[in-house]
Amino acid sequence: MRIKPSLPSSGTVAILYAIWLATPRISVGVESVPRDSFNFSGLDRYVTRLAEISEGSEAALFYREKNSYKGISSLKKLKYLKARQVNQGFLDEICDIENLELLSLSIISVHDLSPLLRLKKLRVLRLQAVHRVQDFSHLSSHAGLEGLYIEHARNLTTLDFLSDSTKLTRLGVEGSMYTPQKIATLRPLSKLRSLEALFLTSVQLADKRLDYLSACKALVELTCARFAPKENFEELSRLMPGLKCQWFDKYEV
């Protein structure tokens, strides 16, 4: 899989757009959705009423207003969903849509992510603006996840929960435009032997070592902040000559 290293803007939205440009599309009836994209062709706005989503829809954009989400679990054919203003009740009902394959949640006020384990067909998950979650370990227990993107998670400071996510091929952990994600170390990622693409923009590292990533033999793309000294990027380049990273050749800006 080849992923464009140049991004149109910062943040996970840009990452997903880059993947959209680089990956083949899969047919979803009248929609056309690439493997990791949440830019659904034909859907240009969020709806707040379930009546605006047809019963046979396979893709939807939904914005919760109070209890307007109730009944969304009846949309059994949904495979691709973007949802905003996600509280615990909304998440619980989303996780009864058993055919979901791609799920994007933003402005998240839930405290428990364990309902996601009920989505056995889920392949790609995006979490944006996660305010209350303390425990992310449930994500590593999901056997089917291939792509995971987490942006602006207030209580996330360690990647230890990812050490068992050996099937992940694409991972993004990022802060917001104005608040970088503070991460202790990349060491837990050394166990992700299937990882092909890693996105760490708007991240601050306490442990500046990058050589942990050399254990990720499948890794071919690293898009990240300039969060380590030049010599650390040079060392990683020597250890992984096949890896593409914007800082290997142009560290000075």
CSV table of C-alpha atoms in Angstrom, one decimal, residues 14-132:
chain,number,residue,atom,x,y,z
A,14,ALA,CA,-5.9,15.5,6.1
A,15,ILE,CA,-4.5,12.0,6.7
A,16,LEU,CA,-7.7,10.3,5.7
A,17,TYR,CA,-7.9,12.6,2.7
A,18,ALA,CA,-4.4,11.5,1.6
A,19,ILE,CA,-5.4,7.9,2.0
A,20,TRP,CA,-8.5,8.6,0.0
A,21,LEU,CA,-6.4,9.8,-2.9
A,22,ALA,CA,-4.1,6.8,-2.8
A,23,THR,CA,-6.4,3.8,-2.2
A,24,PRO,CA,-8.8,2.0,-4.4
A,25,ARG,CA,-12.5,2.5,-3.9
A,26,ILE,CA,-15.1,-0.1,-2.9
A,27,SER,CA,-18.6,0.0,-4.1
A,28,VAL,CA,-21.4,0.6,-1.6
A,29,GLY,CA,-24.5,0.8,-3.9
A,30,VAL,CA,-24.9,4.4,-5.0
A,31,GLU,CA,-22.0,5.4,-2.8
A,32,SER,CA,-18.3,5.0,-3.5
A,33,VAL,CA,-16.1,4.9,-0.5
A,34,PRO,CA,-12.3,4.1,-0.4
A,35,ARG,CA,-11.0,1.7,2.2
A,36,ASP,CA,-10.0,4.2,4.9
A,37,SER,CA,-11.9,7.3,3.8
A,38,PHE,CA,-14.8,9.0,5.5
A,39,ASN,CA,-15.5,11.3,2.6
A,40,PHE,CA,-18.6,9.6,1.4
A,41,SER,CA,-19.5,10.4,-2.1
A,42,GLY,CA,-23.1,11.7,-2.4
A,43,LEU,CA,-23.3,12.7,1.3
A,44,ASP,CA,-22.5,16.4,1.9
A,45,ARG,CA,-24.1,17.2,5.2
A,46,TYR,CA,-24.9,15.8,8.6
A,47,VAL,CA,-28.6,15.0,9.4
A,48,THR,CA,-30.2,15.2,12.9
A,49,ARG,CA,-33.3,13.1,12.2
A,50,LEU,CA,-33.3,9.4,11.4
A,51,ALA,CA,-36.2,10.0,9.0
A,52,GLU,CA,-33.6,11.6,6.7
A,53,ILE,CA,-31.7,8.3,6.3
A,54,SER,CA,-33.3,5.8,4.1
A,55,GLU,CA,-33.8,2.3,5.5
A,56,GLY,CA,-31.5,0.7,2.9
A,57,SER,CA,-28.6,3.2,3.3
A,58,GLU,CA,-25.1,1.8,3.6
A,59,ALA,CA,-23.5,5.2,4.5
A,60,ALA,CA,-24.7,8.1,6.7
A,61,LEU,CA,-23.6,11.3,8.5
A,62,PHE,CA,-25.5,11.8,11.8
A,63,TYR,CA,-25.3,14.7,14.3
A,64,ARG,CA,-27.0,13.9,17.7
A,65,GLU,CA,-29.4,16.5,19.1
A,66,LYS,CA,-30.5,15.3,22.6
A,67,ASN,CA,-32.1,11.8,22.0
A,68,SER,CA,-32.5,12.1,18.2
A,69,TYR,CA,-30.2,9.1,17.8
A,70,LYS,CA,-32.7,6.7,19.3
A,71,GLY,CA,-33.6,4.0,16.7
A,72,ILE,CA,-30.4,4.3,14.7
A,73,SER,CA,-29.7,0.7,15.5
A,74,SER,CA,-32.6,-0.3,13.2
A,75,LEU,CA,-30.5,0.8,10.2
A,76,LYS,CA,-29.1,-2.7,9.8
A,77,LYS,CA,-27.5,-2.1,6.4
A,78,LEU,CA,-25.2,0.7,7.5
A,79,LYS,CA,-21.6,-0.1,6.8
A,80,TYR,CA,-20.1,3.4,7.0
A,81,LEU,CA,-21.0,5.9,9.6
A,82,LYS,CA,-19.8,9.3,10.8
A,83,ALA,CA,-21.4,10.4,14.0
A,84,ARG,CA,-21.0,13.7,16.0
A,85,GLN,CA,-21.9,14.6,19.6
A,86,VAL,CA,-21.6,11.0,20.7
A,87,ASN,CA,-22.7,10.3,24.3
A,88,GLN,CA,-22.8,6.9,26.0
A,89,GLY,CA,-26.4,6.1,24.9
A,90,PHE,CA,-25.6,7.0,21.3
A,91,LEU,CA,-22.5,4.8,21.3
A,92,ASP,CA,-24.3,1.9,22.8
A,93,GLU,CA,-26.9,2.0,20.1
A,94,ILE,CA,-24.4,2.5,17.3
A,95,CYS,CA,-22.7,-0.7,18.5
A,96,ASP,CA,-25.9,-2.6,17.7
A,97,ILE,CA,-25.4,-1.9,14.0
A,98,GLU,CA,-23.7,-5.2,13.4
A,99,ASN,CA,-22.6,-4.6,9.7
A,100,LEU,CA,-20.5,-1.4,10.4
A,101,GLU,CA,-17.1,-1.6,8.8
A,102,LEU,CA,-15.9,2.0,9.0
A,103,LEU,CA,-16.9,4.2,11.9
A,104,SER,CA,-15.9,7.8,12.7
A,105,LEU,CA,-16.9,9.4,16.0
A,106,SER,CA,-16.3,13.0,16.9
A,107,ILE,CA,-17.0,15.2,19.9
A,108,ILE,CA,-17.1,12.2,22.2
A,109,SER,CA,-18.4,12.4,25.8
A,110,VAL,CA,-18.5,8.7,26.6
A,111,HIS,CA,-16.5,7.2,29.4
A,112,ASP,CA,-16.6,3.5,28.2
A,113,LEU,CA,-15.4,2.3,24.8
A,114,SER,CA,-16.1,-1.4,25.5
A,115,PRO,CA,-19.3,-1.4,23.4
A,116,LEU,CA,-17.1,-1.2,20.3
A,117,LEU,CA,-16.2,-4.8,20.8
A,118,ARG,CA,-19.6,-5.8,19.7
A,119,LEU,CA,-18.9,-4.5,16.2
A,120,LYS,CA,-17.3,-7.7,14.9
A,121,LYS,CA,-17.1,-6.5,11.3
A,122,LEU,CA,-15.4,-3.1,12.1
A,123,ARG,CA,-12.2,-2.6,10.2
A,124,VAL,CA,-11.5,1.1,10.6
A,125,LEU,CA,-12.2,3.3,13.6
A,126,ARG,CA,-11.6,7.0,14.0
A,127,LEU,CA,-12.1,8.8,17.4
A,128,GLN,CA,-11.9,12.6,17.4
A,129,ALA,CA,-12.1,14.9,20.4
A,130,VAL,CA,-12.3,12.3,23.1
A,131,HIS,CA,-12.9,14.1,26.4
A,132,ARG,CA,-13.7,11.6,29.2
